[in-house]
Coordinates of C-alpha atoms and ligand atoms in Angstrom, one line a residue:
M750 CA -0.1 -0.3 0.4
A751 CA 0.8 3.4 -0.5
H752 CA -0.4 7.2 -1.4
K753 CA -1.0 8.1 -5.1
I754 CA -1.1 11.1 -7.5
S755 CA -4.0 11.6 -9.4
D756 CA -4.1 13.7 -12.7
A757 CA -5.7 16.7 -10.8
C758 CA -2.1 17.3 -10.1
T759 CA -1.1 20.9 -11.4
C760 CA 2.0 20.4 -10.1
C761 CA 2.5 22.9 -7.5
G762 CA 5.0 21.3 -5.6
T763 CA 3.4 21.8 -2.4
C764 CA 4.1 17.5 -1.3
E765 CA 6.9 16.9 -2.2
S766 CA 8.3 19.1 0.7
A767 CA 5.4 17.5 2.8
C768 CA 6.6 14.4 3.0
P769 CA 9.1 13.6 5.7
V770 CA 10.8 10.3 4.1
E771 CA 11.0 12.2 0.4
A772 CA 8.9 9.6 -1.5
I773 CA 7.5 12.6 -3.6
S774 CA 9.1 13.9 -6.8
P775 CA 8.6 15.5 -9.7
G776 CA 6.9 12.8 -12.6
E777 CA 5.7 13.3 -16.1
P778 CA 2.7 14.6 -16.6
T779 CA 2.0 14.5 -13.0
Y780 CA 4.1 14.6 -9.4
V781 CA 4.7 10.9 -8.5
I782 CA 4.9 8.8 -5.0
D783 CA 7.7 6.6 -4.8
A784 CA 5.3 3.6 -3.6
D785 CA 9.0 1.1 -1.8
K786 CA 9.5 5.0 0.0
C787 CA 6.0 5.5 1.2
T788 CA 4.7 4.9 4.7
D789 CA 1.3 6.2 4.5
C790 CA 1.1 8.7 7.2
G791 CA -0.6 11.3 5.6
A792 CA 1.3 13.8 5.6
C793 CA 0.9 14.8 2.0
V794 CA -3.3 14.7 2.1
D795 CA -4.2 18.1 3.2
E796 CA -1.0 19.8 1.7
C797 CA -2.7 19.7 -1.6
P798 CA -4.7 22.7 -3.1
V799 CA -6.4 20.0 -5.6
E800 CA -7.0 16.9 -3.5
A801 CA -5.2 15.1 -5.8
I802 CA -3.3 13.2 -2.8
S803 CA -5.4 9.5 -1.5
P804 CA -5.0 6.3 -0.2
E805 CA -4.7 3.3 -3.1
D806 CA -7.6 1.4 -3.4
Ligands
SF4_1727 S1 2.0 9.2 3.2 FE1 3.2 10.2 4.1 S2 5.3 8.7 3.7 FE2 3.7 8.4 1.1 S3 3.8 10.4 0.1 FE3 2.5 11.0 2.1 S4 3.7 12.2 3.4 FE4 5.3 10.8 1.9
SF4_1728 S1 0.5 19.2 -3.6 FE1 -1.1 18.3 -5.1 S2 -1.0 20.0 -7.3 FE2 0.7 19.7 -5.9 S3 2.5 18.6 -6.7 FE3 1.1 18.0 -5.1 S4 -0.3 16.4 -5.9 FE4 0.3 17.6 -7.6

């Protein structure tokens, strides 16, 4: 399990610094979360202005 960034991402970059384990990085076409690093802490979810981050199903 890991959190995931949807197509709604506008690449604002806000979530990148919010992640304590540096699992978030710029990607194409959206920012991406490294599933191997993500600990599902949820810290990034409330940082996203367009609500693009959610727990993976
Ligand atoms: S849920 Fe936590 S560990 Fe996973 S990407 Fe978001 S801030 Fe990083
Ligand atoms: S905070 Fe949201 S819109 Fe901004 S880069 Fe992260 S996922 Fe994309």
